[in-house]
């Protein structure tokens, strides 16, 4: 039961993009159309789940027993970079088609703060392994949901007549604000 | 000092023309997350200015000996090392603020502004201009954050840096300190600044045209 709560709260009520403001740079940059937004979201979800699991194991079996928690940031970021690299090689080798459509997104993911953020939150909240998996996956799904919805909104907004200073990032922020308010409305769900 | 003016320009560019927040739209995560209270924002700004300046200096110093293929990894490690220093310092000196900022201190590593300056400027410029460029961009970031934080805290709590500004009759705008308020505030901030910048640009064009017709 508890795992389900973690999963749904990560995806909906505590959406990582809309309430924790993580992964904002790609959120603004890659949300121009729904298809690319979905590609980015799928890549983020996969990497997020894998890295959260790997970092959980490292935190639990390496950093804590040796008392070197202050090296956490460096180790986490190296693990994330390594996993992304391996994933990129594997996809390129086994499925060139998939690589052609997702490769670009993978390269961008190492510096996506949502990935590191999920690992850090996982440690701060003291999740167990299964909860960590649920949290990583749920966060990825939530992020995808938010960016795809925003891309849909932006495609409509492009046809609207907006004051010049508000065009582009300005109106995107306002649209995200309204979306964030809608997501707060889901709070009573859990 | 023949090139003082040049250096000054490099520094000022980051503050206004190339401000990371409203021109380049980088480093938005921390902008939104820590600006609900001025005190937290100050700590964040100090941390970012330190990390960006220090990492740009080091990146510039080793620019000739880092291989092209590994440079991103090397930069990330430098940045992570400085962030760890900041994290330890914050936890020791201001533990309550460090706690309130939570994971966002660690997330400075993935703040794209820092990597951006290292990659775009420090990796092919001398140390002094690199430091000035980084400091300019860092302070430009700090300026934007503080403006947003002052408004959010003022409207959301009725205080500035914990000091009560409005009388007891003030009804706080709770939404301002919640997530949507952050997006609203940043959106409006970008709107206002970009409108001002557009006007400036127009005035410049006008001036040039007038000078041309006069001549």
PDB file of C-alpha atoms in Angstrom, chain B:
ATOM      1  CA  UNK B   1      45.660  49.176 -17.569  1.00  0.00           C
ATOM      2  CA  UNK B   2      44.718  49.528 -21.204  1.00  0.00           C
ATOM      3  CA  UNK B   3      41.973  46.922 -21.223  1.00  0.00           C
ATOM      4  CA  UNK B   4      40.075  47.959 -18.116  1.00  0.00           C
ATOM      5  CA  UNK B   5      37.070  49.115 -20.154  1.00  0.00           C
ATOM      6  CA  UNK B   6      36.974  45.806 -21.977  1.00  0.00           C
ATOM      7  CA  UNK B   7      36.956  43.877 -18.698  1.00  0.00           C
ATOM      8  CA  UNK B   8      34.257  46.073 -17.252  1.00  0.00           C
ATOM      9  CA  UNK B   9      32.116  45.333 -20.298  1.00  0.00           C
ATOM     10  CA  UNK B  10      32.607  41.575 -19.897  1.00  0.00           C
ATOM     11  CA  UNK B  11      31.471  41.906 -16.308  1.00  0.00           C
ATOM     12  CA  UNK B  12      28.420  44.075 -16.999  1.00  0.00           C
ATOM     13  CA  UNK B  13      27.202  41.921 -19.872  1.00  0.00           C
ATOM     14  CA  UNK B  14      26.186  39.122 -17.520  1.00  0.00           C
ATOM     15  CA  UNK B  15      24.245  41.515 -15.337  1.00  0.00           C
ATOM     16  CA  UNK B  16      21.904  42.884 -17.967  1.00  0.00           C
ATOM     17  CA  UNK B  17      22.345  41.995 -21.658  1.00  0.00           C
ATOM     18  CA  UNK B  18      23.104  38.306 -21.075  1.00  0.00           C
ATOM     19  CA  UNK B  19      21.420  37.889 -17.699  1.00  0.00           C
ATOM     20  CA  UNK B  20      21.039  34.139 -17.145  1.00  0.00           C
ATOM     21  CA  UNK B  21      17.477  34.338 -15.858  1.00  0.00           C
ATOM     22  CA  UNK B  22      15.578  36.629 -18.189  1.00  0.00           C
ATOM     23  CA  UNK B  23      17.772  36.425 -21.332  1.00  0.00           C
ATOM     24  CA  UNK B  24      19.140  32.897 -21.369  1.00  0.00           C
ATOM     25  CA  UNK B  25      16.437  31.189 -19.214  1.00  0.00           C
ATOM     26  CA  UNK B  26      19.002  29.016 -17.454  1.00  0.00           C
ATOM     27  CA  UNK B  27      19.217  27.841 -13.862  1.00  0.00           C
ATOM     28  CA  UNK B  28      15.470  28.124 -13.427  1.00  0.00           C
ATOM     29  CA  UNK B  29      15.080  25.241 -10.955  1.00  0.00           C
ATOM     30  CA  UNK B  30      16.838  26.966  -8.085  1.00  0.00           C
ATOM     31  CA  UNK B  31      15.314  30.315  -9.036  1.00  0.00           C
ATOM     32  CA  UNK B  32      11.864  28.916  -8.445  1.00  0.00           C
ATOM     33  CA  UNK B  33      12.656  26.707  -5.496  1.00  0.00           C
ATOM     34  CA  UNK B  34      14.473  28.975  -3.043  1.00  0.00           C
ATOM     35  CA  UNK B  35      12.841  32.349  -3.693  1.00  0.00           C
ATOM     36  CA  UNK B  36       9.983  32.030  -1.211  1.00  0.00           C
ATOM     37  CA  UNK B  37      12.202  33.554   1.486  1.00  0.00           C
ATOM     38  CA  UNK B  38      14.826  36.256   1.094  1.00  0.00           C
ATOM     39  CA  UNK B  39      17.232  34.685   3.606  1.00  0.00           C
ATOM     40  CA  UNK B  40      17.367  31.343   1.756  1.00  0.00           C
ATOM     41  CA  UNK B  41      17.771  33.200  -1.505  1.00  0.00           C
ATOM     42  CA  UNK B  42      20.771  35.113  -0.155  1.00  0.00           C
ATOM     43  CA  UNK B  43      22.469  31.855   0.847  1.00  0.00           C
ATOM     44  CA  UNK B  44      21.736  30.361  -2.577  1.00  0.00           C
ATOM     45  CA  UNK B  45      23.077  33.427  -4.401  1.00  0.00           C
ATOM     46  CA  UNK B  46      26.267  33.458  -2.329  1.00  0.00           C
ATOM     47  CA  UNK B  47      26.794  29.762  -3.014  1.00  0.00           C
ATOM     48  CA  UNK B  48      26.235  30.112  -6.757  1.00  0.00           C
ATOM     49  CA  UNK B  49      28.456  33.203  -7.117  1.00  0.00           C
ATOM     50  CA  UNK B  50      31.255  31.376  -5.298  1.00  0.00           C
ATOM     51  CA  UNK B  51      30.911  28.144  -7.272  1.00  0.00           C
ATOM     52  CA  UNK B  52      30.626  29.816 -10.674  1.00  0.00           C
ATOM     53  CA  UNK B  53      33.619  32.113 -10.103  1.00  0.00           C
ATOM     54  CA  UNK B  54      35.834  29.410  -8.635  1.00  0.00           C
ATOM     55  CA  UNK B  55      34.993  26.825 -11.276  1.00  0.00           C
ATOM     56  CA  UNK B  56      35.457  29.308 -14.136  1.00  0.00           C
ATOM     57  CA  UNK B  57      38.877  30.231 -12.738  1.00  0.00           C
ATOM     58  CA  UNK B  58      39.991  26.613 -12.544  1.00  0.00           C
ATOM     59  CA  UNK B  59      38.515  25.670 -15.908  1.00  0.00           C
ATOM     60  CA  UNK B  60      40.333  28.608 -17.467  1.00  0.00           C
ATOM     61  CA  UNK B  61      43.615  27.653 -15.771  1.00  0.00           C
ATOM     62  CA  UNK B  62      43.510  24.082 -17.061  1.00  0.00           C
ATOM     63  CA  UNK B  63      41.949  24.899 -20.435  1.00  0.00           C
ATOM     64  CA  UNK B  64      45.087  23.934 -22.378  1.00  0.00           C
ATOM     65  CA  UNK B  65      45.634  20.572 -20.723  1.00  0.00           C
ATOM     66  CA  UNK B  66      42.080  19.152 -20.725  1.00  0.00           C
ATOM     67  CA  UNK B  67      41.327  16.898 -23.657  1.00  0.00           C
ATOM     68  CA  UNK B  68      38.309  17.779 -25.795  1.00  0.00           C
ATOM     69  CA  UNK B  69      36.509  14.491 -25.140  1.00  0.00           C
ATOM     70  CA  UNK B  70      36.742  14.436 -21.373  1.00  0.00           C
ATOM     71  CA  UNK B  71      36.264  18.144 -20.717  1.00  0.00           C
ATOM     72  CA  UNK B  72      32.598  17.958 -19.686  1.00  0.00           C
ATOM     73  CA  UNK B  73      33.358  15.243 -17.137  1.00  0.00           C
ATOM     74  CA  UNK B  74      36.313  17.226 -15.807  1.00  0.00           C
ATOM     75  CA  UNK B  75      34.237  20.413 -15.452  1.00  0.00           C
ATOM     76  CA  UNK B  76      31.470  18.515 -13.679  1.00  0.00           C
ATOM     77  CA  UNK B  77      33.967  17.144 -11.161  1.00  0.00           C
ATOM     78  CA  UNK B  78      35.397  20.614 -10.450  1.00  0.00           C
ATOM     79  CA  UNK B  79      31.914  22.018  -9.972  1.00  0.00           C
ATOM     80  CA  UNK B  80      30.898  19.114  -7.734  1.00  0.00           C
ATOM     81  CA  UNK B  81      34.004  19.620  -5.581  1.00  0.00           C
ATOM     82  CA  UNK B  82      33.185  23.317  -5.034  1.00  0.00           C
ATOM     83  CA  UNK B  83      29.554  22.509  -4.299  1.00  0.00           C
ATOM     84  CA  UNK B  84      30.636  20.029  -1.625  1.00  0.00           C
ATOM     85  CA  UNK B  85      32.722  22.796  -0.008  1.00  0.00           C
ATOM     86  CA  UNK B  86      29.751  25.144  -0.043  1.00  0.00           C
ATOM     87  CA  UNK B  87      27.481  22.450   1.350  1.00  0.00           C
ATOM     88  CA  UNK B  88      29.804  21.722   4.268  1.00  0.00           C
ATOM     89  CA  UNK B  89      30.268  25.450   4.960  1.00  0.00           C
ATOM     90  CA  UNK B  90      26.510  26.119   4.943  1.00  0.00           C
ATOM     91  CA  UNK B  91      25.797  23.162   7.208  1.00  0.00           C
ATOM     92  CA  UNK B  92      28.425  24.396   9.683  1.00  0.00           C
ATOM     93  CA  UNK B  93      27.591  28.134   9.730  1.00  0.00           C
ATOM     94  CA  UNK B  94      23.862  28.369   9.023  1.00  0.00           C
ATOM     95  CA  UNK B  95      22.376  24.920   9.691  1.00  0.00           C
ATOM     96  CA  UNK B  96      18.743  26.106   9.681  1.00  0.00           C
ATOM     97  CA  UNK B  97      19.068  27.696   6.246  1.00  0.00           C
ATOM     98  CA  UNK B  98      20.966  24.675   4.919  1.00  0.00           C
ATOM     99  CA  UNK B  99      18.110  22.482   6.100  1.00  0.00           C
ATOM    100  CA  UNK B 100      15.466  24.700   4.499  1.00  0.00           C
ATOM    101  CA  UNK B 101      17.326  24.590   1.179  1.00  0.00           C
ATOM    102  CA  UNK B 102      17.415  20.796   1.308  1.00  0.00           C
ATOM    103  CA  UNK B 103      18.635  19.122  -1.866  1.00  0.00           C
ATOM    104  CA  UNK B 104      18.852  22.376  -3.796  1.00  0.00           C
ATOM    105  CA  UNK B 105      22.413  23.024  -2.591  1.00  0.00           C
ATOM    106  CA  UNK B 106      23.542  19.760  -4.182  1.00  0.00           C
ATOM    107  CA  UNK B 107      21.584  20.645  -7.280  1.00  0.00           C
ATOM    108  CA  UNK B 108      23.893  23.610  -7.914  1.00  0.00           C
ATOM    109  CA  UNK B 109      26.070  20.995  -9.672  1.00  0.00           C
ATOM    110  CA  UNK B 110      23.477  20.642 -12.389  1.00  0.00           C
ATOM    111  CA  UNK B 111      22.766  24.364 -12.562  1.00  0.00           C
ATOM    112  CA  UNK B 112      23.217  24.897 -16.285  1.00  0.00           C
ATOM    113  CA  UNK B 113      24.503  28.463 -15.820  1.00  0.00           C
ATOM    114  CA  UNK B 114      27.752  27.206 -14.297  1.00  0.00           C
ATOM    115  CA  UNK B 115      28.435  24.562 -16.920  1.00  0.00           C
ATOM    116  CA  UNK B 116      27.361  27.074 -19.553  1.00  0.00           C
ATOM    117  CA  UNK B 117      29.964  29.654 -18.485  1.00  0.00           C
ATOM    118  CA  UNK B 118      32.690  27.011 -18.198  1.00  0.00           C
ATOM    119  CA  UNK B 119      31.942  25.643 -21.654  1.00  0.00           C
ATOM    120  CA  UNK B 120      31.103  28.849 -23.507  1.00  0.00           C
ATOM    121  CA  UNK B 121      33.623  31.256 -21.994  1.00  0.00           C
ATOM    122  CA  UNK B 122      36.193  29.952 -19.516  1.00  0.00           C
ATOM    123  CA  UNK B 123      37.287  27.019 -21.685  1.00  0.00           C
ATOM    124  CA  UNK B 124      38.813  29.366 -24.268  1.00  0.00           C
ATOM    125  CA  UNK B 125      39.669  32.564 -22.403  1.00  0.00           C
ATOM    126  CA  UNK B 126      42.368  33.757 -19.995  1.00  0.00           C
ATOM    127  CA  UNK B 127      41.752  33.493 -16.218  1.00  0.00           C
ATOM    128  CA  UNK B 128      41.056  37.179 -15.474  1.00  0.00           C
ATOM    129  CA  UNK B 129      38.318  37.747 -18.075  1.00  0.00           C
ATOM    130  CA  UNK B 130      36.876  34.322 -17.231  1.00  0.00           C
ATOM    131  CA  UNK B 131      36.537  35.225 -13.569  1.00  0.00           C
ATOM    132  CA  UNK B 132      34.969  38.587 -14.431  1.00  0.00           C
ATOM    133  CA  UNK B 133      32.562  36.985 -16.869  1.00  0.00           C
ATOM    134  CA  UNK B 134      31.567  34.346 -14.315  1.00  0.00           C
ATOM    135  CA  UNK B 135      31.179  36.913 -11.529  1.00  0.00           C
ATOM    136  CA  UNK B 136      29.012  39.097 -13.795  1.00  0.00           C
ATOM    137  CA  UNK B 137      26.728  36.225 -14.714  1.00  0.00           C
ATOM    138  CA  UNK B 138      26.646  35.042 -11.089  1.00  0.00           C
ATOM    139  CA  UNK B 139      25.665  38.474  -9.831  1.00  0.00           C
ATOM    140  CA  UNK B 140      23.135  38.822 -12.631  1.00  0.00           C
ATOM    141  CA  UNK B 141      21.581  35.596 -11.376  1.00  0.00           C
ATOM    142  CA  UNK B 142      21.688  36.852  -7.785  1.00  0.00           C
ATOM    143  CA  UNK B 143      20.039  40.150  -8.750  1.00  0.00           C
ATOM    144  CA  UNK B 144      17.142  38.418 -10.503  1.00  0.00           C
ATOM    145  CA  UNK B 145      16.658  35.957  -7.649  1.00  0.00           C
ATOM    146  CA  UNK B 146      16.620  38.659  -5.002  1.00  0.00           C
ATOM    147  CA  UNK B 147      14.056  40.767  -6.846  1.00  0.00           C
ATOM    148  CA  UNK B 148      11.779  37.752  -7.229  1.00  0.00           C
ATOM    149  CA  UNK B 149      12.324  36.692  -3.608  1.00  0.00           C
ATOM    150  CA  UNK B 150      11.535  40.134  -2.192  1.00  0.00           C
ATOM    151  CA  UNK B 151       8.204  40.224  -4.011  1.00  0.00           C
ATOM    152  CA  UNK B 152       7.292  36.649  -3.159  1.00  0.00           C
ATOM    153  CA  UNK B 153       8.081  36.968   0.521  1.00  0.00           C
ATOM    154  CA  UNK B 154       6.470  40.397   0.778  1.00  0.00           C
ATOM    155  CA  UNK B 155       3.213  39.240  -0.774  1.00  0.00           C
ATOM    156  CA  UNK B 156       3.238  35.721   0.612  1.00  0.00           C
ATOM    157  CA  UNK B 157       4.190  36.401   4.226  1.00  0.00           C
ATOM    158  CA  UNK B 158       4.000  40.203   4.481  1.00  0.00           C
ATOM    159  CA  UNK B 159       7.664  40.294   5.505  1.00  0.00           C
ATOM    160  CA  UNK B 160      11.076  40.995   3.964  1.00  0.00           C
ATOM    161  CA  UNK B 161      13.912  38.811   5.307  1.00  0.00           C
ATOM    162  CA  UNK B 162      11.702  38.031   8.307  1.00  0.00           C
ATOM    163  CA  UNK B 163      10.927  41.669   9.170  1.00  0.00           C
ATOM    164  CA  UNK B 164       7.240  42.574   9.212  1.00  0.00           C
ATOM    165  CA  UNK B 165       6.417  45.212   6.606  1.00  0.00           C
ATOM    166  CA  UNK B 166       2.638  45.377   6.544  1.00  0.00           C
ATOM    167  CA  UNK B 167       0.418  45.891   9.576  1.00  0.00           C
ATOM    168  CA  UNK B 168      -1.479  43.057  11.270  1.00  0.00           C
ATOM    169  CA  UNK B 169      -4.475  43.602   8.977  1.00  0.00           C
ATOM    170  CA  UNK B 170      -2.529  42.222   5.993  1.00  0.00           C
ATOM    171  CA  UNK B 171      -3.974  39.060   4.497  1.00  0.00           C
ATOM    172  CA  UNK B 172      -1.035  37.031   3.063  1.00  0.00           C
ATOM    173  CA  UNK B 173      -1.280  35.826  -0.537  1.00  0.00           C
ATOM    174  CA  UNK B 174      -0.574  32.203   0.293  1.00  0.00           C
ATOM    175  CA  UNK B 175      -0.291  31.274  -3.380  1.00  0.00           C
ATOM    176  CA  UNK B 176       2.876  33.394  -3.719  1.00  0.00           C
ATOM    177  CA  UNK B 177       4.936  31.120  -1.463  1.00  0.00           C
ATOM    178  CA  UNK B 178       3.537  27.990  -3.054  1.00  0.00           C
ATOM    179  CA  UNK B 179       4.733  26.472  -6.317  1.00  0.00           C
ATOM    180  CA  UNK B 180       2.352  28.221  -8.750  1.00  0.00           C
ATOM    181  CA  UNK B 181       3.287  31.610  -7.273  1.00  0.00           C
ATOM    182  CA  UNK B 182       6.899  30.975  -8.220  1.00  0.00           C
ATOM    183  CA  UNK B 183       5.978  30.364 -11.844  1.00  0.00           C
ATOM    184  CA  UNK B 184       3.658  33.392 -11.939  1.00  0.00           C
ATOM    185  CA  UNK B 185       6.290  35.645 -10.425  1.00  0.00           C
ATOM    186  CA  UNK B 186       9.062  34.485 -12.758  1.00  0.00           C
ATOM    187  CA  UNK B 187       6.773  34.795 -15.786  1.00  0.00           C
ATOM    188  CA  UNK B 188       5.786  38.344 -14.866  1.00  0.00           C
ATOM    189  CA  UNK B 189       9.396  39.258 -14.064  1.00  0.00           C
ATOM    190  CA  UNK B 190      10.571  38.072 -17.499  1.00  0.00           C
ATOM    191  CA  UNK B 191       7.703  40.005 -19.083  1.00  0.00           C
ATOM    192  CA  UNK B 192       8.545  43.290 -17.351  1.00  0.00           C
ATOM    193  CA  UNK B 193      12.297  43.104 -17.998  1.00  0.00           C
ATOM    194  CA  UNK B 194      11.954  42.063 -21.621  1.00  0.00           C
ATOM    195  CA  UNK B 195       9.537  44.923 -22.265  1.00  0.00           C
ATOM    196  CA  UNK B 196      12.057  47.361 -20.783  1.00  0.00           C
ATOM    197  CA  UNK B 197      14.850  45.866 -22.879  1.00  0.00           C
ATOM    198  CA  UNK B 198      12.768  46.091 -26.053  1.00  0.00           C
ATOM    199  CA  UNK B 199      12.159  49.777 -25.383  1.00  0.00           C
ATOM    200  CA  UNK B 200      15.872  50.354 -24.807  1.00  0.00           C
ATOM    201  CA  UNK B 201      16.714  48.663 -28.087  1.00  0.00           C
ATOM    202  CA  UNK B 202      14.107  50.744 -29.923  1.00  0.00           C
ATOM    203  CA  UNK B 203      15.480  53.959 -28.425  1.00  0.00           C
ATOM    204  CA  UNK B 204      18.984  53.029 -29.542  1.00  0.00           C
ATOM    205  CA  UNK B 205      17.823  52.443 -33.104  1.00  0.00           C
ATOM    206  CA  UNK B 206      15.938  55.759 -33.036  1.00  0.00           C
ATOM    207  CA  UNK B 207      19.037  57.614 -31.800  1.00  0.00           C
ATOM    208  CA  UNK B 208      21.171  56.133 -34.564  1.00  0.00           C
ATOM    209  CA  UNK B 209      18.644  57.064 -37.197  1.00  0.00           C
ATOM    210  CA  UNK B 210      18.461  60.629 -35.901  1.00  0.00           C
ATOM    211  CA  UNK B 211      22.242  60.918 -35.850  1.00  0.00           C
ATOM    212  CA  UNK B 212      22.358  59.601 -39.407  1.00  0.00           C
ATOM    213  CA  UNK B 213      19.760  62.088 -40.702  1.00  0.00           C
ATOM    214  CA  UNK B 214      21.476  64.963 -38.869  1.00  0.00           C
ATOM    215  CA  UNK B 215      24.757  64.090 -40.540  1.00  0.00           C
TER     216      UNK B 215
END
